[in-house]
Coordinates of C-alpha atoms in Angstrom, one line a residue:
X658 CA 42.5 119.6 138.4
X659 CA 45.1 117.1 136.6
X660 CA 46.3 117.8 133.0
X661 CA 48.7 116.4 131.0
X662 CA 50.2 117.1 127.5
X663 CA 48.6 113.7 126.3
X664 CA 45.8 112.3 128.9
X665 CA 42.7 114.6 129.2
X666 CA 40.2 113.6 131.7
X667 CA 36.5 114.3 130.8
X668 CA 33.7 116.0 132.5
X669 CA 31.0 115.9 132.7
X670 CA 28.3 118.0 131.3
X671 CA 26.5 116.7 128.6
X672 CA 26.8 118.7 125.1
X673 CA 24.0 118.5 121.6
X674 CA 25.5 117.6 118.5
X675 CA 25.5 121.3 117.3
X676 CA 26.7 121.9 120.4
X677 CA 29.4 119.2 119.9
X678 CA 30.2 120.8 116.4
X679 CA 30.5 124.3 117.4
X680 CA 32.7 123.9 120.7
X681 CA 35.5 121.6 117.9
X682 CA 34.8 124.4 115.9
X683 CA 36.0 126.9 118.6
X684 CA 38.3 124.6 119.9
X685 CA 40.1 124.4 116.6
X686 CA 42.5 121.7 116.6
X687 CA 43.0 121.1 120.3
X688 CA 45.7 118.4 121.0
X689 CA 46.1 117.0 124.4
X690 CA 47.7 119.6 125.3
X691 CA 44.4 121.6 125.7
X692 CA 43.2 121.3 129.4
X693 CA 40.1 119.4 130.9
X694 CA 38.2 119.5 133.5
X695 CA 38.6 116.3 136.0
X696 CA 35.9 113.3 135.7
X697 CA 33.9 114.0 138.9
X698 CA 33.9 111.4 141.2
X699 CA 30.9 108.8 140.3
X700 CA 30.0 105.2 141.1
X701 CA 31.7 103.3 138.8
X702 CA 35.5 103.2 137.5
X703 CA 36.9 106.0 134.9
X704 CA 38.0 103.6 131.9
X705 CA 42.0 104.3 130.1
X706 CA 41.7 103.9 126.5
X707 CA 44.9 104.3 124.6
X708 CA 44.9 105.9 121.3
X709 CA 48.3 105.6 119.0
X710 CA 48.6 107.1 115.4
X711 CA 51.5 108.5 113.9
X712 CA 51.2 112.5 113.6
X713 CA 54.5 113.7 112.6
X714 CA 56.9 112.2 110.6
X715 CA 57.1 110.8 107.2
X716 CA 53.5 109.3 108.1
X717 CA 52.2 112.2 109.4
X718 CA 49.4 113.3 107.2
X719 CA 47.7 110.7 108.9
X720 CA 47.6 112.3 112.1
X721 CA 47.5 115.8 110.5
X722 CA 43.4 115.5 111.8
X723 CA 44.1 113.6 114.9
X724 CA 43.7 116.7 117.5
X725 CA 40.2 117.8 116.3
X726 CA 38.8 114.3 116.2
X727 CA 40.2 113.9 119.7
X728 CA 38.7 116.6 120.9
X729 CA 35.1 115.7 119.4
X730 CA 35.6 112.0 121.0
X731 CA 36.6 113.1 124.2
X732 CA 33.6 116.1 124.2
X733 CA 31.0 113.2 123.1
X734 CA 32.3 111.1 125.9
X735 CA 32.4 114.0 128.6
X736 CA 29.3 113.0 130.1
X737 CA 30.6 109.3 130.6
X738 CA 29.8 106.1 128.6
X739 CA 26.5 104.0 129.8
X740 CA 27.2 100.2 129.9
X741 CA 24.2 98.3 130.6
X742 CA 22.9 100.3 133.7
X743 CA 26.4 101.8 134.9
X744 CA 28.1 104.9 133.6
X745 CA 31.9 105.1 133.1
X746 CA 34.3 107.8 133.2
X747 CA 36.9 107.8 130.4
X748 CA 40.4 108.8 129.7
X749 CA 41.8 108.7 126.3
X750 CA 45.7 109.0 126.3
X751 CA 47.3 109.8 123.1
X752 CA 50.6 109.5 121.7
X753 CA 52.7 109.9 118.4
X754 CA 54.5 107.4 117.2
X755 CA 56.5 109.8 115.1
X756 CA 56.3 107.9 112.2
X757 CA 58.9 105.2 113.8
X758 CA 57.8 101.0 114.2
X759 CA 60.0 101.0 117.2
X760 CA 58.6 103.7 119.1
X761 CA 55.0 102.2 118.6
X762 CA 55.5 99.4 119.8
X763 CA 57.5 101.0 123.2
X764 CA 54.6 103.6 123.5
X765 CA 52.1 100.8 123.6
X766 CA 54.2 98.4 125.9
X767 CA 54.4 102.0 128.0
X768 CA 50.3 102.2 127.7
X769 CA 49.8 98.8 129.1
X770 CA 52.2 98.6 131.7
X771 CA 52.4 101.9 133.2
X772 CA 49.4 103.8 132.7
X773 CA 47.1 100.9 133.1
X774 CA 44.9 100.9 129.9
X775 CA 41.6 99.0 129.7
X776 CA 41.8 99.0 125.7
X777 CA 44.0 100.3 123.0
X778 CA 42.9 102.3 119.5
X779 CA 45.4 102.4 116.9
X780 CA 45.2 103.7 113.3
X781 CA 47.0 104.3 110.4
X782 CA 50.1 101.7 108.3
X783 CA 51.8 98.5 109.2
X784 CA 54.3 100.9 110.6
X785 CA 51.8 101.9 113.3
X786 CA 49.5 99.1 113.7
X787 CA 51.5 96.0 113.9
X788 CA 54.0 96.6 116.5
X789 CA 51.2 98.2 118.5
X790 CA 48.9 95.3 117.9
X791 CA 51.5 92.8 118.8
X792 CA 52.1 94.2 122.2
X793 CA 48.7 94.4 122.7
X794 CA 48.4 90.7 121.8
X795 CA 51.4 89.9 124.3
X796 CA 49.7 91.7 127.1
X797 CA 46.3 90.9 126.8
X798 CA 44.7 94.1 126.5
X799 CA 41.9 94.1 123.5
X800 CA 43.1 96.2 120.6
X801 CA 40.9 97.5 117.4
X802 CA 42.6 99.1 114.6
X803 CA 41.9 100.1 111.4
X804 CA 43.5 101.8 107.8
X805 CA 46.0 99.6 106.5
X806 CA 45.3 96.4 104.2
X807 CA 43.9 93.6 106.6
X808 CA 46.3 90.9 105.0
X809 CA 49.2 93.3 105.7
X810 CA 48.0 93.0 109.6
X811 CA 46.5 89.7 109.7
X812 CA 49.0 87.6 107.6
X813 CA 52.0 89.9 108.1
X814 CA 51.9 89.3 112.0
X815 CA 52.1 86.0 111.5
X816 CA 48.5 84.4 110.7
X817 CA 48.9 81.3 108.1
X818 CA 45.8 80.6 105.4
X819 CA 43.1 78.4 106.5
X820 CA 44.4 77.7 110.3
X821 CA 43.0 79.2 113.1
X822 CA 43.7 82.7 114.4
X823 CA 46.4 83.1 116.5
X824 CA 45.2 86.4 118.3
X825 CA 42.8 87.0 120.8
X826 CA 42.9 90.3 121.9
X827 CA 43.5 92.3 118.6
X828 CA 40.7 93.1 116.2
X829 CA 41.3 95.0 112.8
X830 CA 38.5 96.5 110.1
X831 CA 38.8 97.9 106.5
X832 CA 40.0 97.2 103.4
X833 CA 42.0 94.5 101.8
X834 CA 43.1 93.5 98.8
X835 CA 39.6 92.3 97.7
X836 CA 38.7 95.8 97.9
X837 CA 41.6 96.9 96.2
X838 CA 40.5 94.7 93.2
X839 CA 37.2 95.5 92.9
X840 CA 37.9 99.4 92.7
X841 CA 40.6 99.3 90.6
X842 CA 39.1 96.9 88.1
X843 CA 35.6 99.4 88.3
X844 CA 38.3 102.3 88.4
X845 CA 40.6 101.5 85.4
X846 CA 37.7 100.1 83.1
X847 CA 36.6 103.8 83.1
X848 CA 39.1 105.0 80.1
X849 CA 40.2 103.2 77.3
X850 CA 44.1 101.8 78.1
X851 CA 46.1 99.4 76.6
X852 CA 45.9 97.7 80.0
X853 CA 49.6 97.5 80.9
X854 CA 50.0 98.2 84.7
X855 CA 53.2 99.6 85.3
X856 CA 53.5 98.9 89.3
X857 CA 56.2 100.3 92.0
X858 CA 55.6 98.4 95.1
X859 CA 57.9 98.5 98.5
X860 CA 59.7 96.5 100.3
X861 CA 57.3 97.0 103.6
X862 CA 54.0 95.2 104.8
X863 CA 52.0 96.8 102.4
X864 CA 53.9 96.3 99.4
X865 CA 54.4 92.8 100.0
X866 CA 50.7 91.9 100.9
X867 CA 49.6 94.1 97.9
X868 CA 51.9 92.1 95.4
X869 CA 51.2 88.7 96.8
X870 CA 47.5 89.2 96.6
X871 CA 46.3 92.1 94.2
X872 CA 48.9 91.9 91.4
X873 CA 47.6 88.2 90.5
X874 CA 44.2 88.8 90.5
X875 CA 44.2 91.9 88.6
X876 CA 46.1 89.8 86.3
X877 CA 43.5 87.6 86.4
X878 CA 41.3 90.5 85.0
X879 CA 43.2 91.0 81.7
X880 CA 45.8 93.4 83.1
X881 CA 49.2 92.9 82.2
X882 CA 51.6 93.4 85.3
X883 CA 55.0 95.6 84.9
X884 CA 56.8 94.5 88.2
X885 CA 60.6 95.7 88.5
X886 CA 60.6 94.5 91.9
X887 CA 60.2 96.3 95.4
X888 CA 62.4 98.8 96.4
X889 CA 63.5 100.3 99.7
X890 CA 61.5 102.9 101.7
X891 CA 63.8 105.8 101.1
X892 CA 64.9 105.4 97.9
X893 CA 66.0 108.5 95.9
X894 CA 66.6 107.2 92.5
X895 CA 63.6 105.2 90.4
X896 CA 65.6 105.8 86.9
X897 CA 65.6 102.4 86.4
X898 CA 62.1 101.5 86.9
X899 CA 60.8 104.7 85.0
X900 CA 62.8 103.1 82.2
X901 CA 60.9 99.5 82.3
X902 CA 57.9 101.7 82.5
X903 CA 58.2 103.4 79.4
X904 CA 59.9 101.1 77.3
X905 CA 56.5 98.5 77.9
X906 CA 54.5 101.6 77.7
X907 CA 52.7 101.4 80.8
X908 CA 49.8 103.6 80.6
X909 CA 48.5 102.7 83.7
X910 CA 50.6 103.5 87.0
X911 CA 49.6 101.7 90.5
X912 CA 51.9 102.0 93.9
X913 CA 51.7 101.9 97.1
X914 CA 54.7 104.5 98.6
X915 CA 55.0 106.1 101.6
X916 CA 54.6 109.8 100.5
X917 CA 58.2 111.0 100.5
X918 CA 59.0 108.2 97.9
X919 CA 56.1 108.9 95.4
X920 CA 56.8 112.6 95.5
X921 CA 60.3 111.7 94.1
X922 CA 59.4 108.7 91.8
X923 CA 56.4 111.4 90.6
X924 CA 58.7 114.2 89.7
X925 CA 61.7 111.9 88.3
X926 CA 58.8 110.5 86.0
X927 CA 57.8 113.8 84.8
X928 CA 61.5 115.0 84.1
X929 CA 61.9 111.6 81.9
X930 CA 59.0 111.7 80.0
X931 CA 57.0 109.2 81.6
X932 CA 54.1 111.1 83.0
X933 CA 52.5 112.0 79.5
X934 CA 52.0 108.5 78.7
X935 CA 50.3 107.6 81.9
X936 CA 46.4 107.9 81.1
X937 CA 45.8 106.5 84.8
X938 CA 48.0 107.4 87.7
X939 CA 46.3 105.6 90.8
X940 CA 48.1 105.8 94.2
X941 CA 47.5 104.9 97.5
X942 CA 49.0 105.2 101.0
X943 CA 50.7 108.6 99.4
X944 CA 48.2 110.9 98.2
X945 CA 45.6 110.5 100.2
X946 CA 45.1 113.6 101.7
X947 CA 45.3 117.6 99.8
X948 CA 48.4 118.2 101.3
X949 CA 50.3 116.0 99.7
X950 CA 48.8 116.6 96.6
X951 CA 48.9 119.9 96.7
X952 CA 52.9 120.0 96.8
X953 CA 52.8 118.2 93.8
X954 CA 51.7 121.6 92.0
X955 CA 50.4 120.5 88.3
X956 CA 51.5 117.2 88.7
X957 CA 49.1 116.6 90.8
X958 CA 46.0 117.4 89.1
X959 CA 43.9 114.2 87.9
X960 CA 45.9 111.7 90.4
X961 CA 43.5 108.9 91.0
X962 CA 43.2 107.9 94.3
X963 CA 41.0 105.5 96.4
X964 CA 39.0 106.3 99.7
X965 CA 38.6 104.5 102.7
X966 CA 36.1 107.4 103.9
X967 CA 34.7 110.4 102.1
X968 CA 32.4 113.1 103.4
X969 CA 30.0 111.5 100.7
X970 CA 29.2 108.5 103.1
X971 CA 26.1 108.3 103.9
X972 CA 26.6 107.0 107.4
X973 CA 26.6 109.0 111.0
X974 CA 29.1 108.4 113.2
X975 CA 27.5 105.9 116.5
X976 CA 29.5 108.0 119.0
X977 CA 29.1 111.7 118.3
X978 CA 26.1 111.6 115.7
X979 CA 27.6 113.9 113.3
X980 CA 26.9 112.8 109.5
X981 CA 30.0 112.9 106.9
X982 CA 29.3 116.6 105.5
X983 CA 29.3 117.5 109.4
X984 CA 32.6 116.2 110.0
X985 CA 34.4 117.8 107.0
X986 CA 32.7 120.9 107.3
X987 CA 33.3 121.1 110.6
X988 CA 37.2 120.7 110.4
X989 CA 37.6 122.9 107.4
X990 CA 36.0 125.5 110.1
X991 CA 38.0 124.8 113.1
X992 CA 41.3 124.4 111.7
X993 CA 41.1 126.2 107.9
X994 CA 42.2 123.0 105.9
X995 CA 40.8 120.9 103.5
X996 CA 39.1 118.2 105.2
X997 CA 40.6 114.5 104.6
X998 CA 39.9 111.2 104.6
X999 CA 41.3 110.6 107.7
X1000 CA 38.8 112.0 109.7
X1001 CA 36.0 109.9 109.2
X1002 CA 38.5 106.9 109.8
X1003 CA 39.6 107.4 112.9
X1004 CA 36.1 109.2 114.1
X1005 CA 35.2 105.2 113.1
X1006 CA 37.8 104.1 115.2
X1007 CA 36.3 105.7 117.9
X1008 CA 33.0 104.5 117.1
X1009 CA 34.4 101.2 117.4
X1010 CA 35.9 100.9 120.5
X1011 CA 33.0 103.0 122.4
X1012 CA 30.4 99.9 120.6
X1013 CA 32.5 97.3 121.9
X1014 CA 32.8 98.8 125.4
X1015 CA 29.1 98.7 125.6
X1016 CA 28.7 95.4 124.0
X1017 CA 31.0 93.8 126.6
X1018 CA 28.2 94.1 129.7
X1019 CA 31.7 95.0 131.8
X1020 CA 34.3 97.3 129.7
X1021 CA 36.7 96.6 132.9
X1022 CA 37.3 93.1 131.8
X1023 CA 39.5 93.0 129.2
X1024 CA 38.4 89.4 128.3
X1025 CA 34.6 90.9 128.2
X1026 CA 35.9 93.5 125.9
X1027 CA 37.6 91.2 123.7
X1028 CA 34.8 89.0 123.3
X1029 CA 32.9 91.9 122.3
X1030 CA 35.5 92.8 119.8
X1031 CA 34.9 89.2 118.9
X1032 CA 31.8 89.3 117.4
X1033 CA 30.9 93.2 117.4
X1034 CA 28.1 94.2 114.7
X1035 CA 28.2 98.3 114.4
X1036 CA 27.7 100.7 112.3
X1037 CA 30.4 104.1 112.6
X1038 CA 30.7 107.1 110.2
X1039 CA 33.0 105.1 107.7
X1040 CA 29.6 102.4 107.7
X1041 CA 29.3 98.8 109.0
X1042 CA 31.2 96.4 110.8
X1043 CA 30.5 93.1 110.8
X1044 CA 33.2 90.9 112.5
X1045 CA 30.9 87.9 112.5
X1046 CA 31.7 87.5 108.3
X1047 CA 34.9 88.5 107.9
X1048 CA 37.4 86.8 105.1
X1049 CA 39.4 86.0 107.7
X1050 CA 38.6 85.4 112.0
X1051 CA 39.3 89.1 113.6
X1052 CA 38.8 91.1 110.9
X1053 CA 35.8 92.8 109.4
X1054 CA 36.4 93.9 105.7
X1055 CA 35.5 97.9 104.4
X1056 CA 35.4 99.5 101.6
X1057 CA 37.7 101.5 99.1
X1058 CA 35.8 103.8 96.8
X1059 CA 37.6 104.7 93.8
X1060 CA 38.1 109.2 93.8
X1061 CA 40.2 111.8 92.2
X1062 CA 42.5 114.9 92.7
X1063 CA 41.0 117.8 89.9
X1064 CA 41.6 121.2 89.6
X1065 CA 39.3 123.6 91.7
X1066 CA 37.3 125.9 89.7
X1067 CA 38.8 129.6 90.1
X1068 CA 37.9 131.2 93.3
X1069 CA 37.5 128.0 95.2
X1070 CA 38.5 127.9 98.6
X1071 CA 41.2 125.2 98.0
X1072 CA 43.4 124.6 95.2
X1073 CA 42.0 120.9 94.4
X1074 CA 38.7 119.2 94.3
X1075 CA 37.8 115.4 95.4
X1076 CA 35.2 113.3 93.9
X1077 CA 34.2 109.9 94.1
X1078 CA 34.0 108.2 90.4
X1079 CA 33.3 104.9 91.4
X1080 CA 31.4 102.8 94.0
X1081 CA 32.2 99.4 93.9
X1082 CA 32.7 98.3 97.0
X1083 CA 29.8 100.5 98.5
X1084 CA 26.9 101.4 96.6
X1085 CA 25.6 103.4 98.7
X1086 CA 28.4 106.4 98.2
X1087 CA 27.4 108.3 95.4
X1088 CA 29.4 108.6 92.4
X1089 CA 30.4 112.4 91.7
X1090 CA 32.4 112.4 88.4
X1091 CA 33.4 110.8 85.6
X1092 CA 37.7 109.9 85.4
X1093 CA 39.8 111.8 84.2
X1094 CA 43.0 110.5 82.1
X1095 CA 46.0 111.9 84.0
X1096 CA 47.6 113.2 80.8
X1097 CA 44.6 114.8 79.7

């Protein structure tokens, strides 16, 4: 028997859903450091999918769920993957990026080169995705990713509007600005403002693709735009801009940080007065998940936030069959936290990659599995792909449904609550609450 602390090869006894639920549940949340059985020795070739996220780190509250969906992928997959009328073993190798661009992109050149990967998952930021992606691109190994703006990753790797797409082998679906736009507009509709929109966008892929292309149409919409200009991941002082803020009395507050940098804007805000004028606080890329919210203490409560998957979806995951209530429930179990929306994203991911390994007739041709990428119509947990009418060649679009962070009734289990209160983008999520203003 082979382990490793990152490659875990499957066997192959096959497991029920409740099965599959109660063995994550026991497993808690195994890494790859937990040991598997070998793949026995079958007709057909044991496939190497890689799987890159960033799990420690400034970004690492998006891998915070990373070793329990792992080990539900690799448990749903342990009796092989059927392709046509052939099974196939697979390996999934994981790896950290530690939250650094450089690194990424060297673990995925290390991915395709050495270990020999047939296809490559990768999840979470610019920071993640796009040096990972461009490897992939480089190498020709087919690539699907997914949570981080689309225009960020299509455009911000160097796609130009209306020409053709300059990648083959790397596939990308979820939300984009569009999304963004309808949500927010649904979102901040909700509560009577004066409609200023005070907004603190980066410097980084994110915050330029999300000024370039949400800012003017929710301008568009009747909302007036407070821009002081992007900043630098990392910066410590945001006197300046809580000062533009306030003196055009912005009572709605929009950003896109990574969490480090809202935690300081958020508290500098609150020391200068700012934060009791803000009827609407909506974040994203920071404050996603309860951890970070919940080491904002107070100033946390009534955050609006935006999810790209909630445990209110009313979709199944293709791979393992568990619905959304499944998932959350079953991680709040295993590992004793608050589930997050991360789960249900990169369970899709997984959903994803195993659709278009069965779509391409042979998953050990890369160009098969391309192809497949190509024009791959799925649904996973986080609901349907369609990559035959995306905005834009390689991409299928998702949704953002519009949620916030309330306090939890006394004697809850966990500090904060999180309901949807909007559904533009999907219908089909139910709405759970009405907003909240933040300085309520």
């Amino acid at each position: 028997m082979k382990t490793s602390s990152n490659i875990a090869s499957l066997g192959r006894a096959p497991i029920s859903r409740r099965g599959l639920i109660l063995s994550a549940g026991a497993a808690g949340l195994a890494t790859a450091a937990s040991p598997y059985g070998a793949f026995a020795a079958g007709p057909e070739a044991t496939l190497k999918v890689g799987f890159i996220s960033p799990r420690t780190g400034a970004l690492g509250g998006f891998g915070e769920t990373d070793g329990y969906i792992l080990d539900l992928a690799r448990k749903a997959l342990t009796s092989g993957l059927k392709v046509g009328d052939k099974t196939y073993g697979v390996e999934i190798l994981d790896r950290d990026t530690q939250s650094d661009p450089s690194r990424a992109g060297q673990l995925a050149k290390t991915l395709i080169n050495s270990d020999k990967i047939d296809m490559m998952l990768v999840v979470s930021t610019p920071e993640t995705i796009n040096p990972v992606a461009d490897a992939c691109e480089a190498a020709g190994v087919p690539c699907m990713s997914t949570v981080m703006p689309w225009e960020a990753w299509y455009f911000g790797r160097g796609a130009k509007p209306g020409q053709p797409s300059p990648f083959k082998w790397t596939y990308h679906f979820g939300f984009g600005g569009g999304e963004f736009f309808k949500a927010y507009v649904s979102q901040w509709n909700l509560i009577e403002t004066n409609k200023k929109v005070g907004v603190l966008y980066p410097n980084d892929a994110d915050g330029n693709a999300i000024r370039e292309n949400l800012a003017p149409a929710l301008a568009k919409a009747g909302f007036t735009i407070i821009d002081p200009g992007p900043y630098e991941d990392g910066t410590t002082d945001f006197s300046a801009q809580i000062a533009k803020f306030k003196a055009e009395k912005c009572e709605i507050f929009n950003t896109f940080p990574i969490p480090p940098d809202f935690a300081a804007f958020w508290r500098q805000a609150a020391q200068q007065g700012y934060t009791k004028m803000v009827k609407i606080a909506q974040i994203a890329k920071t404050g996603l998940f309860p951890s970070q919210v919940t080491a904002l203490g107070a100033l946390g409560y009534n955050l609006a936030s935006a999810a790209y998957w909630h445990k209110a979806f009313p979709y199944k995951s293709s791979l393992t069959g568990v619905s959304g209530d499944e998932l959350a429930d079953g991680y709040e179990k295993a590992s004793g936290k608050q589930w997050t929306q991360q789960l249900g994203a990169s369970l899709a991911l997984f959903d994803a990659g195993a659709a278009s390994l069965t779509a391409s007739g042979d998953p050990t041709s890369k160009a098969a599995v391309a192809k497949a990428m190509s024009t791959l119509k799925t649904v996973t947990i986080d609901g349907p792909i369609d990559f035959n009418k995306g905005p834009v060649p390689n991409v299928s679009p998702g949704p953002i449904i519009g949620t916030q962070w309330v306090k939890a009734p006394a004697g809850s289990k966990f500090p904060l609550e999180y309901p949807t209160t909007e559904n533009a983008t999907d219908p089909n999520v139910p709405i759970q609450a009405k907003l909240r203003p933040y300085n309520s």
